[in-house]
Amino acid sequence: MINLSVYKYSSISFLEMVVQSKKKGRNENIPYYKDRIKLLVPFLEKSYQKYDAAFIVGRLCDLSAVSNINLNEKEDLLKLYNYSSKPFINLKNALISLPNNRELNTCQYCTINDVNTLDHIMPKENFPEFVVHPKNLIPVCSQCNSFKSNKWLKNGNFEFLNLYLHILPIQQFLFVNVNYSNSTFDIKFFLKNKNGIDSVFFNIIENHYNNLKLLERFNSKSNEIVSEFENSIAGSLTKLSLEDALECSKATIDLERIRLGFNHYENVLKLELCKGEAFRQYFNLKGYK
Ligand SMILES: [Zn+2]
């Protein structure tokens, strides 16, 4: 999991681009949707200024839902968002691009699936005025998006990490227990604040992982990762001793941390396999020392 770069252009000009992209339908009743939404633009601009001001100081939690939107207006606002339309595809592409013309097309909420939608950080049902605010949109996978649903704050605490605003710690908070017995690996991921992360922040991490069922999702991917890693180690055992092969892999994992973040579940698991007893037992039983 890594922090993502924030949309760098004006949020109001993105809104204008979205409004501009709407067409007047031939069979539409008057007043046209495009004309109705244009009437809401001054209100949206004011809301955007409030969002941007709160974003700069990292206080989105201070924004309260506006009460003066009627149901028809809410419906019109929600219709502004359409993931498959050009402004949103362009936005998604901008948000997943990294320096050196690289892309990170993996959902950073889970680091498992490919990105295939945008999540509304502040839920669009409760905050329809921010339905197309580019800093309120984050590229994710549809599985995370459906687990997240309309959750946002609970008793004043964030239910999810905001990957634009919450700077991810370099301390390890995701761990894994690996045991090898009866020819099978038993693998269980867990969260623990062993390295002094601020307790309020660690609570947000726990909420994020629990709400998105990440530990279960990591556990169910773990056999696949072990098999792949087992093959890569076995490949190097033609030239290297088991200890040297594990040392080399540790060095690779260290480099991967820069690219994928310090608590990427695959790296956490591979590192535990390199350091712990389970993998050694498995290879020793196969005759490697
Ligand atoms: Zn995801």
mmCIF file of C-alpha atoms and ligand atoms in Angstrom:
data_model
loop_
_atom_site.group_PDB
_atom_site.id
_atom_site.type_symbol
_atom_site.label_atom_id
_atom_site.label_comp_id
_atom_site.label_asym_id
_atom_site.label_seq_id
_atom_site.Cartn_x
_atom_site.Cartn_y
_atom_site.Cartn_z
ATOM 1 C CA MET A 1 0.000 0.000 0.000
ATOM 2 C CA ILE A 2 1.388 3.369 -0.960
ATOM 3 C CA ASN A 3 0.206 6.963 -0.766
ATOM 4 C CA LEU A 4 -1.239 8.325 -3.988
ATOM 5 C CA SER A 5 -0.562 11.717 -5.550
ATOM 6 C CA VAL A 6 -3.450 14.146 -5.307
ATOM 7 C CA TYR A 7 -5.129 15.536 -8.446
ATOM 8 C CA LYS A 8 -2.932 18.523 -9.187
ATOM 9 C CA TYR A 9 -5.287 20.772 -11.144
ATOM 10 C CA SER A 10 -8.171 22.913 -9.902
ATOM 11 C CA SER A 11 -11.112 20.907 -8.567
ATOM 12 C CA ILE A 12 -13.559 23.521 -9.886
ATOM 13 C CA SER A 13 -12.188 23.237 -13.424
ATOM 14 C CA PHE A 14 -12.673 19.445 -13.188
ATOM 15 C CA LEU A 15 -16.300 20.068 -12.222
ATOM 16 C CA GLU A 16 -16.695 22.407 -15.202
ATOM 17 C CA MET A 17 -15.223 19.734 -17.472
ATOM 18 C CA VAL A 18 -17.768 17.198 -16.187
ATOM 19 C CA VAL A 19 -20.700 19.608 -16.616
ATOM 20 C CA GLN A 20 -19.428 20.477 -20.099
ATOM 21 C CA SER A 21 -19.326 16.790 -21.073
ATOM 22 C CA LYS A 22 -23.083 16.377 -20.449
ATOM 23 C CA LYS A 23 -25.229 16.419 -23.566
ATOM 24 C CA LYS A 24 -28.792 17.633 -23.992
ATOM 25 C CA GLY A 25 -30.916 14.573 -24.772
ATOM 26 C CA ARG A 26 -33.323 14.675 -27.759
ATOM 27 C CA ASN A 27 -36.292 13.281 -25.878
ATOM 28 C CA GLU A 28 -35.567 15.055 -22.622
ATOM 29 C CA ASN A 29 -38.251 17.113 -20.919
ATOM 30 C CA ILE A 30 -37.562 20.776 -20.319
ATOM 31 C CA PRO A 31 -35.755 22.030 -18.252
ATOM 32 C CA TYR A 32 -32.879 19.974 -19.649
ATOM 33 C CA TYR A 33 -30.586 18.139 -17.232
ATOM 34 C CA LYS A 34 -27.614 20.191 -18.410
ATOM 35 C CA ASP A 35 -29.472 23.449 -17.660
ATOM 36 C CA ARG A 36 -30.647 22.210 -14.259
ATOM 37 C CA ILE A 37 -27.123 21.196 -13.265
ATOM 38 C CA LYS A 38 -25.684 24.531 -14.433
ATOM 39 C CA LEU A 39 -27.993 26.241 -11.929
ATOM 40 C CA LEU A 40 -26.354 24.171 -9.170
ATOM 41 C CA VAL A 41 -22.792 25.078 -10.169
ATOM 42 C CA PRO A 42 -22.489 28.226 -7.932
ATOM 43 C CA PHE A 43 -23.563 26.150 -4.905
ATOM 44 C CA LEU A 44 -21.108 23.388 -5.919
ATOM 45 C CA GLU A 45 -18.262 25.874 -6.314
ATOM 46 C CA LYS A 46 -18.807 27.118 -2.754
ATOM 47 C CA SER A 47 -18.869 23.524 -1.484
ATOM 48 C CA TYR A 48 -15.663 22.758 -3.406
ATOM 49 C CA GLN A 49 -13.896 25.708 -1.817
ATOM 50 C CA LYS A 50 -14.866 24.349 1.599
ATOM 51 C CA TYR A 51 -13.650 20.846 0.653
ATOM 52 C CA ASP A 52 -10.331 22.174 -0.671
ATOM 53 C CA ALA A 53 -9.775 24.298 2.450
ATOM 54 C CA ALA A 54 -10.510 21.321 4.743
ATOM 55 C CA PHE A 55 -8.334 19.037 2.593
ATOM 56 C CA ILE A 56 -5.289 21.315 2.877
ATOM 57 C CA VAL A 57 -5.385 21.138 6.666
ATOM 58 C CA GLY A 58 -6.363 17.433 6.677
ATOM 59 C CA ARG A 59 -9.739 18.132 8.350
ATOM 60 C CA LEU A 60 -12.306 16.603 5.956
ATOM 61 C CA CYS A 61 -14.004 15.214 9.066
ATOM 62 C CA ASP A 62 -15.127 18.786 9.903
ATOM 63 C CA LEU A 63 -17.303 18.992 6.767
ATOM 64 C CA SER A 64 -20.937 18.319 7.512
ATOM 65 C CA ALA A 65 -23.543 17.188 5.003
ATOM 66 C CA VAL A 66 -25.542 20.083 3.552
ATOM 67 C CA SER A 67 -29.218 19.942 4.358
ATOM 68 C CA ASN A 68 -30.653 22.274 1.708
ATOM 69 C CA ILE A 69 -30.486 19.878 -1.263
ATOM 70 C CA ASN A 70 -33.867 18.474 -2.282
ATOM 71 C CA LEU A 71 -34.330 14.937 -3.644
ATOM 72 C CA ASN A 72 -34.485 16.023 -7.294
ATOM 73 C CA GLU A 73 -31.309 18.043 -6.927
ATOM 74 C CA LYS A 74 -29.596 15.109 -5.226
ATOM 75 C CA GLU A 75 -30.605 12.833 -8.085
ATOM 76 C CA ASP A 76 -29.232 15.347 -10.595
ATOM 77 C CA LEU A 77 -25.960 15.650 -8.668
ATOM 78 C CA LEU A 78 -25.475 11.882 -8.513
ATOM 79 C CA LYS A 79 -25.969 11.721 -12.282
ATOM 80 C CA LEU A 80 -22.841 13.842 -12.735
ATOM 81 C CA TYR A 81 -20.709 10.799 -11.949
ATOM 82 C CA ASN A 82 -20.181 8.200 -14.659
ATOM 83 C CA TYR A 83 -16.986 6.145 -14.322
ATOM 84 C CA SER A 84 -16.942 5.105 -17.955
ATOM 85 C CA SER A 85 -17.147 8.665 -19.320
ATOM 86 C CA LYS A 86 -14.082 10.495 -20.579
ATOM 87 C CA PRO A 87 -13.413 12.952 -17.685
ATOM 88 C CA PHE A 88 -13.377 10.074 -15.165
ATOM 89 C CA ILE A 89 -11.265 7.717 -17.270
ATOM 90 C CA ASN A 90 -8.766 10.579 -17.709
ATOM 91 C CA LEU A 91 -8.891 11.307 -13.979
ATOM 92 C CA LYS A 92 -8.310 7.635 -13.104
ATOM 93 C CA ASN A 93 -5.366 7.472 -15.535
ATOM 94 C CA ALA A 94 -3.840 10.609 -14.005
ATOM 95 C CA LEU A 95 -4.227 9.270 -10.463
ATOM 96 C CA ILE A 96 -2.600 5.911 -11.174
ATOM 97 C CA SER A 97 0.384 7.363 -13.055
ATOM 98 C CA LEU A 98 3.729 7.387 -11.352
ATOM 99 C CA PRO A 99 6.935 9.260 -12.251
ATOM 100 C CA ASN A 100 8.945 7.809 -15.189
ATOM 101 C CA ASN A 101 5.778 7.096 -17.191
ATOM 102 C CA ARG A 102 4.917 4.131 -14.977
ATOM 103 C CA GLU A 103 1.462 3.184 -13.824
ATOM 104 C CA LEU A 104 0.244 1.549 -10.669
ATOM 105 C CA ASN A 105 -2.924 -0.166 -11.722
ATOM 106 C CA THR A 106 -3.363 -2.098 -8.468
ATOM 107 C CA CYS A 107 -6.016 -1.025 -5.965
ATOM 108 C CA GLN A 108 -4.103 0.506 -3.043
ATOM 109 C CA TYR A 109 -6.956 -0.108 -0.593
ATOM 110 C CA CYS A 110 -6.239 -3.859 -0.796
ATOM 111 C CA THR A 111 -3.090 -4.223 -2.996
ATOM 112 C CA ILE A 112 -4.706 -7.385 -4.438
ATOM 113 C CA ASN A 113 -6.975 -6.528 -7.377
ATOM 114 C CA ASP A 114 -6.654 -4.281 -10.402
ATOM 115 C CA VAL A 115 -8.212 -0.825 -10.323
ATOM 116 C CA ASN A 116 -11.576 -0.859 -12.077
ATOM 117 C CA THR A 117 -13.560 1.955 -10.463
ATOM 118 C CA LEU A 118 -13.342 5.119 -8.365
ATOM 119 C CA ASP A 119 -14.310 5.226 -4.711
ATOM 120 C CA HIS A 120 -16.023 8.270 -3.192
ATOM 121 C CA ILE A 121 -13.986 8.900 -0.048
ATOM 122 C CA MET A 122 -16.836 10.896 1.501
ATOM 123 C CA PRO A 123 -19.810 8.778 0.379
ATOM 124 C CA LYS A 124 -21.864 10.249 -2.451
ATOM 125 C CA GLU A 125 -25.130 9.224 -0.786
ATOM 126 C CA ASN A 126 -24.430 11.509 2.190
ATOM 127 C CA PHE A 127 -22.358 14.127 0.360
ATOM 128 C CA PRO A 128 -23.817 14.345 -3.171
ATOM 129 C CA GLU A 129 -22.227 17.800 -3.550
ATOM 130 C CA PHE A 130 -18.799 16.097 -3.667
ATOM 131 C CA VAL A 131 -19.831 13.364 -6.096
ATOM 132 C CA VAL A 132 -17.327 14.538 -8.714
ATOM 133 C CA HIS A 133 -14.805 16.366 -6.540
ATOM 134 C CA PRO A 134 -11.491 14.957 -7.856
ATOM 135 C CA LYS A 135 -9.878 14.879 -4.383
ATOM 136 C CA ASN A 136 -12.870 12.891 -3.155
ATOM 137 C CA LEU A 137 -12.308 10.212 -5.799
ATOM 138 C CA ILE A 138 -9.709 7.488 -5.514
ATOM 139 C CA PRO A 139 -8.944 4.606 -7.903
ATOM 140 C CA VAL A 140 -9.824 1.240 -6.326
ATOM 141 C CA CYS A 141 -11.182 -2.214 -7.160
ATOM 142 C CA SER A 142 -14.902 -2.946 -7.154
ATOM 143 C CA GLN A 143 -14.508 -5.498 -4.325
ATOM 144 C CA CYS A 144 -13.089 -2.844 -1.966
ATOM 145 C CA ASN A 145 -15.633 -0.349 -3.227
ATOM 146 C CA SER A 146 -18.519 -2.635 -2.313
ATOM 147 C CA PHE A 147 -17.072 -3.472 1.139
ATOM 148 C CA LYS A 148 -16.599 0.241 1.764
ATOM 149 C CA SER A 149 -20.144 1.105 0.748
ATOM 150 C CA ASN A 150 -21.324 4.289 2.518
ATOM 151 C CA LYS A 151 -18.952 4.014 5.478
ATOM 152 C CA TRP A 152 -16.858 7.055 6.259
ATOM 153 C CA LEU A 153 -16.731 8.160 9.915
ATOM 154 C CA LYS A 154 -17.838 6.301 13.016
ATOM 155 C CA ASN A 155 -17.921 8.079 16.378
ATOM 156 C CA GLY A 156 -15.577 10.702 14.913
ATOM 157 C CA ASN A 157 -12.985 8.099 13.776
ATOM 158 C CA PHE A 158 -12.138 7.394 10.165
ATOM 159 C CA GLU A 159 -13.356 4.033 8.901
ATOM 160 C CA PHE A 160 -10.709 3.957 6.135
ATOM 161 C CA LEU A 161 -7.256 5.258 5.338
ATOM 162 C CA ASN A 162 -7.302 8.271 3.025
ATOM 163 C CA LEU A 163 -4.331 7.516 0.785
ATOM 164 C CA TYR A 164 -3.979 11.172 -0.194
ATOM 165 C CA LEU A 165 -3.908 12.515 3.348
ATOM 166 C CA HIS A 166 -2.877 9.807 5.806
ATOM 167 C CA ILE A 167 0.873 9.382 5.421
ATOM 168 C CA LEU A 168 1.518 5.657 5.686
ATOM 169 C CA PRO A 169 4.031 4.699 8.364
ATOM 170 C CA ILE A 170 7.333 3.012 7.525
ATOM 171 C CA GLN A 171 6.998 0.960 10.705
ATOM 172 C CA GLN A 172 5.737 -2.589 10.289
ATOM 173 C CA PHE A 173 2.151 -3.092 11.500
ATOM 174 C CA LEU A 174 1.138 -6.086 9.362
ATOM 175 C CA PHE A 175 2.572 -9.422 10.485
ATOM 176 C CA VAL A 176 2.063 -13.059 9.602
ATOM 177 C CA ASN A 177 2.424 -16.356 11.446
ATOM 178 C CA VAL A 178 3.616 -19.235 9.296
ATOM 179 C CA ASN A 179 3.737 -22.852 10.461
ATOM 180 C CA TYR A 180 4.626 -25.935 8.491
ATOM 181 C CA SER A 181 3.164 -29.266 9.545
ATOM 182 C CA ASN A 182 1.623 -32.321 7.852
ATOM 183 C CA SER A 183 2.995 -31.115 4.512
ATOM 184 C CA THR A 184 0.985 -27.888 4.623
ATOM 185 C CA PHE A 185 1.692 -24.282 5.440
ATOM 186 C CA ASP A 186 -0.658 -22.732 7.953
ATOM 187 C CA ILE A 187 -0.673 -18.961 7.387
ATOM 188 C CA LYS A 188 -2.393 -16.224 9.399
ATOM 189 C CA PHE A 189 -1.969 -12.506 8.920
ATOM 190 C CA PHE A 190 -2.523 -10.145 11.859
ATOM 191 C CA LEU A 191 -2.182 -6.465 12.788
ATOM 192 C CA LYS A 192 -0.174 -5.380 15.795
ATOM 193 C CA ASN A 193 1.135 -2.021 16.950
ATOM 194 C CA LYS A 194 4.590 -3.304 17.949
ATOM 195 C CA ASN A 195 6.559 -0.370 16.596
ATOM 196 C CA GLY A 196 5.061 2.682 18.242
ATOM 197 C CA ILE A 197 2.596 3.971 15.633
ATOM 198 C CA ASP A 198 0.350 6.702 17.088
ATOM 199 C CA SER A 199 -2.612 4.845 18.644
ATOM 200 C CA VAL A 200 -5.296 6.988 16.944
ATOM 201 C CA PHE A 201 -3.660 6.345 13.584
ATOM 202 C CA PHE A 202 -3.266 2.638 14.299
ATOM 203 C CA ASN A 203 -6.984 2.570 15.000
ATOM 204 C CA ILE A 204 -7.681 3.931 11.493
ATOM 205 C CA ILE A 205 -5.399 1.219 10.065
ATOM 206 C CA GLU A 206 -7.361 -1.437 12.008
ATOM 207 C CA ASN A 207 -10.680 -0.018 10.796
ATOM 208 C CA HIS A 208 -9.448 0.000 7.208
ATOM 209 C CA TYR A 209 -8.238 -3.613 7.348
ATOM 210 C CA ASN A 210 -11.343 -4.849 9.172
ATOM 211 C CA ASN A 211 -13.871 -3.040 6.974
ATOM 212 C CA LEU A 212 -12.240 -4.313 3.790
ATOM 213 C CA LYS A 213 -11.736 -7.815 5.270
ATOM 214 C CA LEU A 214 -8.093 -7.564 4.261
ATOM 215 C CA LEU A 215 -6.642 -10.160 6.645
ATOM 216 C CA GLU A 216 -9.025 -12.849 5.357
ATOM 217 C CA ARG A 217 -8.356 -11.789 1.771
ATOM 218 C CA PHE A 218 -4.572 -11.969 2.354
ATOM 219 C CA ASN A 219 -4.902 -15.398 4.025
ATOM 220 C CA SER A 220 -6.791 -16.745 1.039
ATOM 221 C CA LYS A 221 -4.095 -15.485 -1.381
ATOM 222 C CA SER A 222 -1.225 -16.824 0.721
ATOM 223 C CA ASN A 223 -0.920 -20.371 -0.693
ATOM 224 C CA GLU A 224 -0.543 -18.958 -4.177
ATOM 225 C CA ILE A 225 2.254 -16.644 -3.010
ATOM 226 C CA VAL A 226 4.020 -19.438 -1.107
ATOM 227 C CA SER A 227 3.959 -21.737 -4.175
ATOM 228 C CA GLU A 228 5.371 -19.011 -6.403
ATOM 229 C CA PHE A 229 8.055 -18.098 -3.881
ATOM 230 C CA GLU A 230 8.895 -21.761 -3.280
ATOM 231 C CA ASN A 231 9.608 -22.144 -7.011
ATOM 232 C CA SER A 232 11.757 -19.043 -7.113
ATOM 233 C CA ILE A 233 13.848 -20.297 -4.135
ATOM 234 C CA ALA A 234 14.005 -23.845 -5.556
ATOM 235 C CA GLY A 235 15.275 -22.362 -8.854
ATOM 236 C CA SER A 236 18.207 -20.663 -7.126
ATOM 237 C CA LEU A 237 19.105 -23.815 -5.117
ATOM 238 C CA THR A 238 20.812 -25.244 -8.202
ATOM 239 C CA LYS A 239 23.550 -22.600 -7.655
ATOM 240 C CA LEU A 240 23.153 -21.458 -4.036
ATOM 241 C CA SER A 241 22.858 -22.953 -0.553
ATOM 242 C CA LEU A 242 19.432 -22.592 1.097
ATOM 243 C CA GLU A 243 20.711 -19.861 3.452
ATOM 244 C CA ASP A 244 22.285 -17.898 0.566
ATOM 245 C CA ALA A 245 19.105 -18.219 -1.527
ATOM 246 C CA LEU A 246 17.017 -16.876 1.374
ATOM 247 C CA GLU A 247 19.513 -14.011 1.945
ATOM 248 C CA CYS A 248 19.320 -13.005 -1.740
ATOM 249 C CA SER A 249 15.528 -13.015 -1.605
ATOM 250 C CA LYS A 250 15.565 -10.823 1.488
ATOM 251 C CA ALA A 251 17.605 -8.232 -0.425
ATOM 252 C CA THR A 252 15.053 -8.282 -3.271
ATOM 253 C CA ILE A 253 12.176 -7.855 -0.820
ATOM 254 C CA ASP A 254 13.938 -4.840 0.722
ATOM 255 C CA LEU A 255 14.014 -3.199 -2.693
ATOM 256 C CA GLU A 256 10.354 -4.078 -3.318
ATOM 257 C CA ARG A 257 9.394 -2.214 -0.138
ATOM 258 C CA ILE A 258 10.292 1.074 -1.803
ATOM 259 C CA ARG A 259 7.996 0.274 -4.723
ATOM 260 C CA LEU A 260 5.073 -1.395 -2.946
ATOM 261 C CA GLY A 261 5.160 0.095 0.552
ATOM 262 C CA PHE A 262 6.412 -1.137 3.906
ATOM 263 C CA ASN A 263 3.429 -3.322 4.780
ATOM 264 C CA HIS A 264 2.676 -4.998 1.483
ATOM 265 C CA TYR A 265 1.200 -8.399 2.357
ATOM 266 C CA GLU A 266 3.235 -10.333 -0.220
ATOM 267 C CA ASN A 267 6.504 -8.881 1.041
ATOM 268 C CA VAL A 268 5.498 -9.393 4.674
ATOM 269 C CA LEU A 269 4.805 -13.067 3.931
ATOM 270 C CA LYS A 270 7.954 -13.611 1.861
ATOM 271 C CA LEU A 271 10.114 -11.939 4.506
ATOM 272 C CA GLU A 272 8.627 -14.161 7.198
ATOM 273 C CA LEU A 273 9.345 -17.212 5.011
ATOM 274 C CA CYS A 274 12.983 -16.082 4.642
ATOM 275 C CA LYS A 275 13.450 -15.387 8.342
ATOM 276 C CA GLY A 276 11.307 -18.035 10.053
ATOM 277 C CA GLU A 277 11.553 -21.793 10.527
ATOM 278 C CA ALA A 278 8.644 -23.010 8.363
ATOM 279 C CA PHE A 279 10.320 -22.624 4.974
ATOM 280 C CA ARG A 280 13.589 -24.088 6.311
ATOM 281 C CA GLN A 281 11.712 -27.143 7.621
ATOM 282 C CA TYR A 282 10.011 -27.584 4.261
ATOM 283 C CA PHE A 283 13.271 -27.385 2.254
ATOM 284 C CA ASN A 284 15.246 -29.448 4.802
ATOM 285 C CA LEU A 285 12.678 -32.248 4.400
ATOM 286 C CA LYS A 286 13.359 -32.081 0.658
ATOM 287 C CA GLY A 287 17.073 -32.589 1.371
ATOM 288 C CA TYR A 288 18.286 -28.963 1.007
ATOM 289 C CA LYS A 289 20.511 -27.427 3.655
HETATM 290 ZN ZN ZN B 1 -9.148 -3.317 -3.616
#
